[in-house]
PDB file of N, CA and C in Angstrom:
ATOM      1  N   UNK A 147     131.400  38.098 136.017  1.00  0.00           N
ATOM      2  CA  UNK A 147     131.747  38.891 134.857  1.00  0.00           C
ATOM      3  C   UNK A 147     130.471  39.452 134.232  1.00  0.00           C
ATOM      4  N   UNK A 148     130.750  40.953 134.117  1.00  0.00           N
ATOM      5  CA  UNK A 148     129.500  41.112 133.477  1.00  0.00           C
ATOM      6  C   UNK A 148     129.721  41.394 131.625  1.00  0.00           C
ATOM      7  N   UNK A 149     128.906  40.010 131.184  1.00  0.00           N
ATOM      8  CA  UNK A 149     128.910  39.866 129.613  1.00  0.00           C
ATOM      9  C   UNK A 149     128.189  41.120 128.721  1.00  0.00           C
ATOM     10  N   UNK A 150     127.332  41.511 129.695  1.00  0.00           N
ATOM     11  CA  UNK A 150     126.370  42.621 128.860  1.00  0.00           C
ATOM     12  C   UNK A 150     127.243  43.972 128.438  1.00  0.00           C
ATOM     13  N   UNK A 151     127.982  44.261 129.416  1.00  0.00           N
ATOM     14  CA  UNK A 151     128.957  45.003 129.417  1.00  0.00           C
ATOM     15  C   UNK A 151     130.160  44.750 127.866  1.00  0.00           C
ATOM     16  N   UNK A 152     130.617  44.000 128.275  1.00  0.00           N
ATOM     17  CA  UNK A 152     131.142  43.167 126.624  1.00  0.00           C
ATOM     18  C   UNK A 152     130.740  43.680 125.577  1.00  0.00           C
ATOM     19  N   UNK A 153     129.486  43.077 125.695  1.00  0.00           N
ATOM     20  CA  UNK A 153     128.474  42.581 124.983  1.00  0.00           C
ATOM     21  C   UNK A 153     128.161  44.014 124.402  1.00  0.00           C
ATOM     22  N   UNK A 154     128.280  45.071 124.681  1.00  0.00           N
ATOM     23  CA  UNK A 154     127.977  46.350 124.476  1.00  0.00           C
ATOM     24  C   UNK A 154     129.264  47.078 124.115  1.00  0.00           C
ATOM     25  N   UNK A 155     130.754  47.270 124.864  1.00  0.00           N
ATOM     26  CA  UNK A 155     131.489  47.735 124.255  1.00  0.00           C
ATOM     27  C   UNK A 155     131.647  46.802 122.950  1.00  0.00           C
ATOM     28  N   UNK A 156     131.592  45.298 122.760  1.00  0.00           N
ATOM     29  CA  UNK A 156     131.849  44.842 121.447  1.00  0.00           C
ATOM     30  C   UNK A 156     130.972  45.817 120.468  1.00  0.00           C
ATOM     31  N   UNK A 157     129.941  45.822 120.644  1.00  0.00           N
ATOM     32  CA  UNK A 157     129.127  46.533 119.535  1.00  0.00           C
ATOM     33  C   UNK A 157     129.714  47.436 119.416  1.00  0.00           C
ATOM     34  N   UNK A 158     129.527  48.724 119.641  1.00  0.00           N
ATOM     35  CA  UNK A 158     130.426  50.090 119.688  1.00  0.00           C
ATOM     36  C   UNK A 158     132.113  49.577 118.796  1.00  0.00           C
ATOM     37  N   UNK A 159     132.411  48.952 119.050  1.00  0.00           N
ATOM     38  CA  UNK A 159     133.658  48.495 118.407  1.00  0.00           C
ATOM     39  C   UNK A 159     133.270  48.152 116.883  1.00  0.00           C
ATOM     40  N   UNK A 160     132.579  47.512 117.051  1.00  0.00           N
ATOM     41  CA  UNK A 160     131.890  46.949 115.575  1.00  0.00           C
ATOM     42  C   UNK A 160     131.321  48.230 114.616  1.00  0.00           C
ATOM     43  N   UNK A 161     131.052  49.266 115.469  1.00  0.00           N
ATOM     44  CA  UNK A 161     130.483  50.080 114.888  1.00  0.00           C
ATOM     45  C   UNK A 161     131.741  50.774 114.306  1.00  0.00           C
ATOM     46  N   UNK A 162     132.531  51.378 115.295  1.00  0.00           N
ATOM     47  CA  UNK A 162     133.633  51.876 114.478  1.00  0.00           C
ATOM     48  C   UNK A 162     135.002  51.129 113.808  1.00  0.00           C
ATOM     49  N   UNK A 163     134.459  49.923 113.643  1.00  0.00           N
ATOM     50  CA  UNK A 163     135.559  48.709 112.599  1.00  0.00           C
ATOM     51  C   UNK A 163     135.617  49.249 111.288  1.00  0.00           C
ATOM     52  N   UNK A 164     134.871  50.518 110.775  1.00  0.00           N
ATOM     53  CA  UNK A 164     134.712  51.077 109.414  1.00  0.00           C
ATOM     54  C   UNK A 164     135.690  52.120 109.122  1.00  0.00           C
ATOM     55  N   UNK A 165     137.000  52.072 108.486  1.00  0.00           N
ATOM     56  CA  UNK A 165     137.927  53.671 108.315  1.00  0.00           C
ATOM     57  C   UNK A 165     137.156  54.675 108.303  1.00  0.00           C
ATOM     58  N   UNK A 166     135.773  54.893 107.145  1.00  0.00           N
ATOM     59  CA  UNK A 166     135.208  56.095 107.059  1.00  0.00           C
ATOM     60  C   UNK A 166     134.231  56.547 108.441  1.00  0.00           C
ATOM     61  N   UNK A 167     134.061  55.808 108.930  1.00  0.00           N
ATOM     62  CA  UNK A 167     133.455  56.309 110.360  1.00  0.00           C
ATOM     63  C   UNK A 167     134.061  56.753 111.747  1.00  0.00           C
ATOM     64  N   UNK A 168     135.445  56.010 111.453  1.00  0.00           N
ATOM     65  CA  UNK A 168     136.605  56.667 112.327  1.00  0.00           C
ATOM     66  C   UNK A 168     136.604  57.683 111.627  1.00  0.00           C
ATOM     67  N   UNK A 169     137.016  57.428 110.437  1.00  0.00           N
ATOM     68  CA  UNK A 169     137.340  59.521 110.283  1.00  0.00           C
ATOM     69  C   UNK A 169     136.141  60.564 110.511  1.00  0.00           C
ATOM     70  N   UNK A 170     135.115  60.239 110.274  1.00  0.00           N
ATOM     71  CA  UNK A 170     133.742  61.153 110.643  1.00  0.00           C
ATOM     72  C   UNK A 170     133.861  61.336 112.158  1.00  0.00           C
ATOM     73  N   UNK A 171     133.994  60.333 113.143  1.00  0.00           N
ATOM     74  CA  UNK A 171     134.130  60.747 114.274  1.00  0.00           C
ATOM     75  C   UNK A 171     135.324  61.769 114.745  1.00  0.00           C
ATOM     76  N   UNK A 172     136.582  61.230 114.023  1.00  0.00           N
ATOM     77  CA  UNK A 172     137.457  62.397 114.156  1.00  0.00           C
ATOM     78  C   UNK A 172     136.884  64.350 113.781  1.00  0.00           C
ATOM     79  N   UNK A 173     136.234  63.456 112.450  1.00  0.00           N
ATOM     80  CA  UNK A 173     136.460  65.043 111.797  1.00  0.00           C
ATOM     81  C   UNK A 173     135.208  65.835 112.824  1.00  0.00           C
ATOM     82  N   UNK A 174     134.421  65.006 113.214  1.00  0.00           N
ATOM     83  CA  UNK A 174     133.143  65.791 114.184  1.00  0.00           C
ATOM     84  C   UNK A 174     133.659  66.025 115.634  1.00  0.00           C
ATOM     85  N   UNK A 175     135.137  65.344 115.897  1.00  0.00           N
ATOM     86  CA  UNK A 175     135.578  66.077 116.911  1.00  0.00           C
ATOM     87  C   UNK A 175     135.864  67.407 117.201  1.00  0.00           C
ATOM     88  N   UNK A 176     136.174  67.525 115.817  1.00  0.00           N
ATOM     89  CA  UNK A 176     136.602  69.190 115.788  1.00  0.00           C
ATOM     90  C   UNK A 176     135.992  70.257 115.777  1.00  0.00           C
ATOM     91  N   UNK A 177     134.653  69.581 115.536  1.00  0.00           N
ATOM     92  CA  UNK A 177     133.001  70.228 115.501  1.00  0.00           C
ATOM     93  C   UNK A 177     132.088  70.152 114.494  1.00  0.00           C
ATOM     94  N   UNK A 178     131.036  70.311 114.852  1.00  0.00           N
ATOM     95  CA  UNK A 178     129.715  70.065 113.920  1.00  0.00           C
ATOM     96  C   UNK A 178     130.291  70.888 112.242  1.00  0.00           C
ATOM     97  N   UNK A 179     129.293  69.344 110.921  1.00  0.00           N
ATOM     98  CA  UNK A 179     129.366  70.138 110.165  1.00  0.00           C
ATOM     99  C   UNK A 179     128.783  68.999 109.493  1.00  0.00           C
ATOM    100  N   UNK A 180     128.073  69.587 107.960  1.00  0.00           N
ATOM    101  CA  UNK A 180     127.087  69.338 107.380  1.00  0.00           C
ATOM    102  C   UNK A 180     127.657  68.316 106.628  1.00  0.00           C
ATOM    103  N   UNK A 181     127.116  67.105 105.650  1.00  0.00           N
ATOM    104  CA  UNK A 181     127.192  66.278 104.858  1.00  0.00           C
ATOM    105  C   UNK A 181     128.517  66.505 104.310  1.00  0.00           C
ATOM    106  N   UNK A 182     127.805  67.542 103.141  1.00  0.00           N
ATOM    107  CA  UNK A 182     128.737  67.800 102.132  1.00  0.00           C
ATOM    108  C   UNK A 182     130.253  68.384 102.962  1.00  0.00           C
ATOM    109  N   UNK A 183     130.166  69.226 104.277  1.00  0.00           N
ATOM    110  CA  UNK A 183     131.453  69.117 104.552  1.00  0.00           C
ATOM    111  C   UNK A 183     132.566  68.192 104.976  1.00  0.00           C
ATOM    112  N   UNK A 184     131.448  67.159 105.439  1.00  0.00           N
ATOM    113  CA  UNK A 184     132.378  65.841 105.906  1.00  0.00           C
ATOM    114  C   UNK A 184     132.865  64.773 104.466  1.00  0.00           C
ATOM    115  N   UNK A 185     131.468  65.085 103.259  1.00  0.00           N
ATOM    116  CA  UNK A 185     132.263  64.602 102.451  1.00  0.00           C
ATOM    117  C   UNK A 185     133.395  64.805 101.637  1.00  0.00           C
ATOM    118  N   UNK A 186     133.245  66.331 101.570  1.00  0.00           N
ATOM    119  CA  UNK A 186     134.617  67.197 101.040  1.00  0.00           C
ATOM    120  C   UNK A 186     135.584  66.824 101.584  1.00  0.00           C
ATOM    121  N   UNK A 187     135.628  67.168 102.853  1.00  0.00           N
ATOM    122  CA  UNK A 187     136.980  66.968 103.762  1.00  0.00           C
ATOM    123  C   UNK A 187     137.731  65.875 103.842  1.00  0.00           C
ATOM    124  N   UNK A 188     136.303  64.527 103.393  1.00  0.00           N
ATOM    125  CA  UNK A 188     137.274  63.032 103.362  1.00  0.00           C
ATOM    126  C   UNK A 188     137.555  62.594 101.800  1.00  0.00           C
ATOM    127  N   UNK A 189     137.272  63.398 101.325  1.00  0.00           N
ATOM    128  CA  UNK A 189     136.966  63.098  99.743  1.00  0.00           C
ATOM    129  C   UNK A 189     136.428  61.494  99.253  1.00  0.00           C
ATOM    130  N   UNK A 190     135.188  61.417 100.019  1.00  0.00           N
ATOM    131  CA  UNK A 190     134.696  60.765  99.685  1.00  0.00           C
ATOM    132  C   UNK A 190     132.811  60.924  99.316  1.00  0.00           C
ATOM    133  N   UNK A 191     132.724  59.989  98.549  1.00  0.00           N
ATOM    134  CA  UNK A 191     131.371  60.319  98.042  1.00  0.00           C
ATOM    135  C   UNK A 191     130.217  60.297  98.717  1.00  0.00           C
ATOM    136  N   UNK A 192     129.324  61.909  98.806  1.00  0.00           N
ATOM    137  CA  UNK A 192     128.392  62.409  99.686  1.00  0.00           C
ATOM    138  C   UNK A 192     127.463  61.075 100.123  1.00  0.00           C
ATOM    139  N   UNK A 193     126.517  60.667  99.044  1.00  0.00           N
ATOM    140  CA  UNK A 193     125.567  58.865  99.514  1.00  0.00           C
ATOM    141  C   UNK A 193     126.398  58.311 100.704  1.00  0.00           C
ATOM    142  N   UNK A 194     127.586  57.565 100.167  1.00  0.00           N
ATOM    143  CA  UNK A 194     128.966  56.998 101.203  1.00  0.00           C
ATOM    144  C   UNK A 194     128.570  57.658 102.617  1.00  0.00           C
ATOM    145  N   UNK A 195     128.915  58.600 102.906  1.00  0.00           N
ATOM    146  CA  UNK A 195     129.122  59.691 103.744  1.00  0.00           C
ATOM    147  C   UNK A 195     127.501  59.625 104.609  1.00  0.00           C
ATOM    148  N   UNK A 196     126.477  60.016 103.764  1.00  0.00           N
ATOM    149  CA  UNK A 196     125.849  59.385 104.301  1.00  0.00           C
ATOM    150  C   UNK A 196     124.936  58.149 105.203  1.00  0.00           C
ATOM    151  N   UNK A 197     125.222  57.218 104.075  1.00  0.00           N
ATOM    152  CA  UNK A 197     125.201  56.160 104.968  1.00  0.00           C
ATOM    153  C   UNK A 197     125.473  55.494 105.913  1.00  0.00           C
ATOM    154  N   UNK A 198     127.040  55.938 106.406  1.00  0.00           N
ATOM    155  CA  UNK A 198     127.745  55.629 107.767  1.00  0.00           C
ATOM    156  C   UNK A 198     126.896  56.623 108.549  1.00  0.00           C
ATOM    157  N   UNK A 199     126.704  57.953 107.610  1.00  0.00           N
ATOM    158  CA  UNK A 199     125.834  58.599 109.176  1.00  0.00           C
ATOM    159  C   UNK A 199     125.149  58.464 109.568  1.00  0.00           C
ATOM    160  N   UNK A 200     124.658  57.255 108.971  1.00  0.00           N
ATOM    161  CA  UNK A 200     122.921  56.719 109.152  1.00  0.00           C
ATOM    162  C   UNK A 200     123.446  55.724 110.564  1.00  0.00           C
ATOM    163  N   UNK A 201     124.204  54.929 110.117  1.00  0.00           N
ATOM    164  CA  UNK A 201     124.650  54.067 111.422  1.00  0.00           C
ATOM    165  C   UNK A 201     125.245  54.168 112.469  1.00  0.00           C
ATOM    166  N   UNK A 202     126.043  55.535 112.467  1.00  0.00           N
ATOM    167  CA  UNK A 202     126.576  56.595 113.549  1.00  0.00           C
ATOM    168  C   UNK A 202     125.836  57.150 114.177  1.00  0.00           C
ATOM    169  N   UNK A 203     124.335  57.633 113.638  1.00  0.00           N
ATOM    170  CA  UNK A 203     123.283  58.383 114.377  1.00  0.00           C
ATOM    171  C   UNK A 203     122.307  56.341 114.889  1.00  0.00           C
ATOM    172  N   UNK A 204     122.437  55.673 114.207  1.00  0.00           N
ATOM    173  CA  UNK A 204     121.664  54.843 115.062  1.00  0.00           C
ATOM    174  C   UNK A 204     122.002  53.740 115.952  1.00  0.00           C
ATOM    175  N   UNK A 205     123.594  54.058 116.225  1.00  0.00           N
ATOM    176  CA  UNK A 205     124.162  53.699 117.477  1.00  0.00           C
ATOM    177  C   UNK A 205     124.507  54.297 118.467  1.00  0.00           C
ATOM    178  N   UNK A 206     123.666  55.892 118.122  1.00  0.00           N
ATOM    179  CA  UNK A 206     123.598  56.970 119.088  1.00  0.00           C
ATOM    180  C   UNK A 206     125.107  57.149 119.518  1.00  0.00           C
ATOM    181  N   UNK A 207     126.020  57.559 118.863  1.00  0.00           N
ATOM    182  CA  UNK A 207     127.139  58.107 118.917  1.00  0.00           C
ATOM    183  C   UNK A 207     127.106  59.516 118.245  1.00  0.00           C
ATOM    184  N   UNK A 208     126.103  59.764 117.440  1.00  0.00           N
ATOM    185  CA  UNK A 208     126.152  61.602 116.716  1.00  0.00           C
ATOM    186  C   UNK A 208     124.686  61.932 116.762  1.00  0.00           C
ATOM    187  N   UNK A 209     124.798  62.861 116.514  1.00  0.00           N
ATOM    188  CA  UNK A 209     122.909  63.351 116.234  1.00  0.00           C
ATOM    189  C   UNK A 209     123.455  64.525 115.319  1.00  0.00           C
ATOM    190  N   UNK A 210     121.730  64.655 114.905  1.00  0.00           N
ATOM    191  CA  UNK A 210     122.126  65.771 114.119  1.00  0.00           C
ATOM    192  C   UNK A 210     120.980  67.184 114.192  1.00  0.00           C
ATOM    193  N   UNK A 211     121.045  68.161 114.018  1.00  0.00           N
ATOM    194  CA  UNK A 211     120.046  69.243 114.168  1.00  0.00           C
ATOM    195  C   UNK A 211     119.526  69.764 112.698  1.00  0.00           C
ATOM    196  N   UNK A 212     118.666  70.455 112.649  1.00  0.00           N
ATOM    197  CA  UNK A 212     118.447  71.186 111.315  1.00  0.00           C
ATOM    198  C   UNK A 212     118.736  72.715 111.345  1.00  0.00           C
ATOM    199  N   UNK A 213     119.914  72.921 110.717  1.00  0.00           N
ATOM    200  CA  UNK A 213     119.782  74.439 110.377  1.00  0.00           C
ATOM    201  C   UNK A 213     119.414  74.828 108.895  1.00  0.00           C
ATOM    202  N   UNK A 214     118.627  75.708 108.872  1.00  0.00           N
ATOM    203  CA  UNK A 214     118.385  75.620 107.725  1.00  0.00           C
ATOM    204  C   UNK A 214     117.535  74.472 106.477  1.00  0.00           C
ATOM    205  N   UNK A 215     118.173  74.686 105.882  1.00  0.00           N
ATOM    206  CA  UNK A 215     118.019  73.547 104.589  1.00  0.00           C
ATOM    207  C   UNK A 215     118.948  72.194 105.127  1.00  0.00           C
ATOM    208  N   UNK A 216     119.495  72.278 106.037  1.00  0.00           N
ATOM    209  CA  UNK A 216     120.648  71.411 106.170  1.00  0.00           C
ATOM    210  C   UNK A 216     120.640  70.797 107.298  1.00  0.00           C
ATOM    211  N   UNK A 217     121.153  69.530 107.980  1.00  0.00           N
ATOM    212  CA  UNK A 217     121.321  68.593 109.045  1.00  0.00           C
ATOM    213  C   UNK A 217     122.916  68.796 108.915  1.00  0.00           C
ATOM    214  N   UNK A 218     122.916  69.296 110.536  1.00  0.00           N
ATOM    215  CA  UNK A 218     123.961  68.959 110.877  1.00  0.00           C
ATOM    216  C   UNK A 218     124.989  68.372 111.986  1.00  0.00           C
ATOM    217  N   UNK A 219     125.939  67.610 111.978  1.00  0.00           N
ATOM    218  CA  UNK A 219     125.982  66.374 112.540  1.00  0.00           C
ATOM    219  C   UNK A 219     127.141  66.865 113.891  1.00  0.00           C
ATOM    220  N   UNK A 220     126.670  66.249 114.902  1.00  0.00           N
ATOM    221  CA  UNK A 220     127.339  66.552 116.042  1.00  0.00           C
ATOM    222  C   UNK A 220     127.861  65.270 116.869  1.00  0.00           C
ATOM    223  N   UNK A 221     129.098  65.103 117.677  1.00  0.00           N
ATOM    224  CA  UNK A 221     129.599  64.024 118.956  1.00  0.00           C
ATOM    225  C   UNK A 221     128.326  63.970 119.961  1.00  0.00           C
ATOM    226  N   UNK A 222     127.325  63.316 120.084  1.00  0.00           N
ATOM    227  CA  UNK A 222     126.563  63.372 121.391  1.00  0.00           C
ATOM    228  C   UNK A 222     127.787  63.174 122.512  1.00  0.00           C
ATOM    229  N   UNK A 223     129.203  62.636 122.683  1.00  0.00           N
ATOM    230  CA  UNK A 223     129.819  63.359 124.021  1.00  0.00           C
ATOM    231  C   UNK A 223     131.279  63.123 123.292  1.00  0.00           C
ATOM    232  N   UNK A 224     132.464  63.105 123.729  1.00  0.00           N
ATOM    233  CA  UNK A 224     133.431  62.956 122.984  1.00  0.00           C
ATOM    234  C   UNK A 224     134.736  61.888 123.622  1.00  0.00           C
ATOM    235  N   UNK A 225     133.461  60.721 124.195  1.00  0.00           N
ATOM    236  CA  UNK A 225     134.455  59.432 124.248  1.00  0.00           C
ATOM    237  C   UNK A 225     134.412  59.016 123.348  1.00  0.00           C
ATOM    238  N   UNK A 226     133.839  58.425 121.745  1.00  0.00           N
ATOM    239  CA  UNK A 226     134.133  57.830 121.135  1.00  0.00           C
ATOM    240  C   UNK A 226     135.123  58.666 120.145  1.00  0.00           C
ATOM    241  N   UNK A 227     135.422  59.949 121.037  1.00  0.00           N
ATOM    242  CA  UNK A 227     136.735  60.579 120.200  1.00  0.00           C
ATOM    243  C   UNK A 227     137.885  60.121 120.298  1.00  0.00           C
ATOM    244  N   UNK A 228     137.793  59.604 122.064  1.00  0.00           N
ATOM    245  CA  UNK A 228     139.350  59.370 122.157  1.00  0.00           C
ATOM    246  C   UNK A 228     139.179  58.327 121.519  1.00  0.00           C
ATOM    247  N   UNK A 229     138.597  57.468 121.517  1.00  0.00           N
ATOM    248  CA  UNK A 229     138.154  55.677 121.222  1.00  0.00           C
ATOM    249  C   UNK A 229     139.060  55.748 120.082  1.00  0.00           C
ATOM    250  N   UNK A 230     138.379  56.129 119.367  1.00  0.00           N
ATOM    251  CA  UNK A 230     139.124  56.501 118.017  1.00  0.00           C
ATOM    252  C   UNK A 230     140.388  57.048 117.698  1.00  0.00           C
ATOM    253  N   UNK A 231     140.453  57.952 118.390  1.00  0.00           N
ATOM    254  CA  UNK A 231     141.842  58.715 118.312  1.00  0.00           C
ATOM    255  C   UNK A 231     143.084  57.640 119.058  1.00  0.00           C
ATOM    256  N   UNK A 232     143.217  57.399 120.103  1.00  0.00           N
ATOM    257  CA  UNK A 232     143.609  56.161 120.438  1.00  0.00           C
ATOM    258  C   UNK A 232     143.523  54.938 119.298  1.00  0.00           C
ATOM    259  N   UNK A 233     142.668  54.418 118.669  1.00  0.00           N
ATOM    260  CA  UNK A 233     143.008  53.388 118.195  1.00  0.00           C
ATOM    261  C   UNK A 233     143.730  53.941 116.575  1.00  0.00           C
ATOM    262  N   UNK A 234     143.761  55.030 116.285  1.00  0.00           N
ATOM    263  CA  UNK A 234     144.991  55.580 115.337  1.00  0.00           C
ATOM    264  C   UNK A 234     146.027  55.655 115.471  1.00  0.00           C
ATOM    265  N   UNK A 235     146.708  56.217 116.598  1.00  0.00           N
ATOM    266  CA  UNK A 235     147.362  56.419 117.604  1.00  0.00           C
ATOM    267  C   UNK A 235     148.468  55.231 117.632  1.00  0.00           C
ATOM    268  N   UNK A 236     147.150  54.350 118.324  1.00  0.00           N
ATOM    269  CA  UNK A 236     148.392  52.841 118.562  1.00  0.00           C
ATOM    270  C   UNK A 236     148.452  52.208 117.031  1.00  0.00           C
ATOM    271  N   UNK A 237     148.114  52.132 116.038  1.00  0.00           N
ATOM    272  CA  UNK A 237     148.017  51.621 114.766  1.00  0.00           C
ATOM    273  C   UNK A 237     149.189  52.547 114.220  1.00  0.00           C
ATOM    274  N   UNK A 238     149.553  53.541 114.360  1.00  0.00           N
ATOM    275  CA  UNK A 238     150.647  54.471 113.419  1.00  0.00           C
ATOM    276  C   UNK A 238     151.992  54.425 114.578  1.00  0.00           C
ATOM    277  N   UNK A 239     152.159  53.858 115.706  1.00  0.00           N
ATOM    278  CA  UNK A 239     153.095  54.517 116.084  1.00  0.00           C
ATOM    279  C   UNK A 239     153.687  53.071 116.310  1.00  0.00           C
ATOM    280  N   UNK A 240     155.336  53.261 116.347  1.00  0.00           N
ATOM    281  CA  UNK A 240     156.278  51.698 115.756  1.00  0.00           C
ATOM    282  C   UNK A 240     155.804  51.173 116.848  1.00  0.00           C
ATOM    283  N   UNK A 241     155.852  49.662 116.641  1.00  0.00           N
ATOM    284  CA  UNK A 241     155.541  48.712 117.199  1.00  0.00           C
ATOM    285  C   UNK A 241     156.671  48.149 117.877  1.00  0.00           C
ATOM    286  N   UNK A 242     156.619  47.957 119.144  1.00  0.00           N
ATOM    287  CA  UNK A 242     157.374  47.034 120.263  1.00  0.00           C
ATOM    288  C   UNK A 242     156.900  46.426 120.761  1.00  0.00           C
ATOM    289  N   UNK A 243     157.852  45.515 121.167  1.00  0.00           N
ATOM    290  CA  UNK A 243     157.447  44.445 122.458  1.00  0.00           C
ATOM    291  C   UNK A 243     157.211  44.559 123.755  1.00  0.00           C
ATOM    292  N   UNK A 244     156.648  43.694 124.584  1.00  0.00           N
ATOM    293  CA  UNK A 244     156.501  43.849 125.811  1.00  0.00           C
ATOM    294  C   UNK A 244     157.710  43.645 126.529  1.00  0.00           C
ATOM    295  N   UNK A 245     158.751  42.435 125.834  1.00  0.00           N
ATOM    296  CA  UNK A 245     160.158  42.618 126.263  1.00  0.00           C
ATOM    297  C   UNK A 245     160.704  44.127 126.146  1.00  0.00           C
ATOM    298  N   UNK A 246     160.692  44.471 124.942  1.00  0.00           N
ATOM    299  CA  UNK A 246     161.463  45.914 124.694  1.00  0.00           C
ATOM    300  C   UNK A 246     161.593  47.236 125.491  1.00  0.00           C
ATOM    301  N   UNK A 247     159.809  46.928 126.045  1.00  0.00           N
ATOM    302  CA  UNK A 247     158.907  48.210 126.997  1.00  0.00           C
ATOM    303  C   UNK A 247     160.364  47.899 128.313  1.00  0.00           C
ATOM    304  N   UNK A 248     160.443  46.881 128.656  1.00  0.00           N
ATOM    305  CA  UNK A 248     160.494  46.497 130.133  1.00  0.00           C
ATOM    306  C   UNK A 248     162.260  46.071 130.367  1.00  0.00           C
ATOM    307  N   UNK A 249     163.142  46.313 129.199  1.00  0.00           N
ATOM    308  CA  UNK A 249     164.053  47.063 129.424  1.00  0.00           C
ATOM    309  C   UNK A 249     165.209  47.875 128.979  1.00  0.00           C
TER     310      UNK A 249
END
């Protein structure tokens, strides 16, 4: 068994165990965009907003560029889209059994 492997998707998991960082990854699925737009869009407070992006860019899941006056934040690829999108996905949709599935 390889633990490192684990040992690495656990992290990544850990990273997105945060609602507001699932939604940043969502909302950067849809494409790049600056602070203040990700904080608008979640209505939550810009610092906030920041700070997850601090830990999103240093688990190398986003990066960001400078245009302008401004950094702006991008998916370095867009598996931790589905990651995410999937784990919304199965969290909102009714819950069954494995009996129920099977007949």
């Amino acid at each position: 068994m390889a633990h490192e492997e684990f040992a690495a998707a656990g992290e990544l998991l850990s990273v997105l165990s945060a609602p507001v960082r699932l939604a940043i990854i969502l909302r950067l699925a849809e494409g790049p965009a600056a602070v203040h737009q990700l904080a608008d869009g979640l209505d939550e407070p810009q610092p906030l907003i920041s700070q997850h992006l601090r830990i999103l860019r240093s688990a190398r899941l986003i990066r960001a560029s400078v245009r302008g006056r401004e950094r702006i934040y991008e998916l370095v690829d867009d598996h931790v889209a589905h990651i995410a999108r999937d784990a919304v996905r199965h969290t909102t949709e009714p819950q069954t059994t494995i009996e129920e599935k099977t007949s």
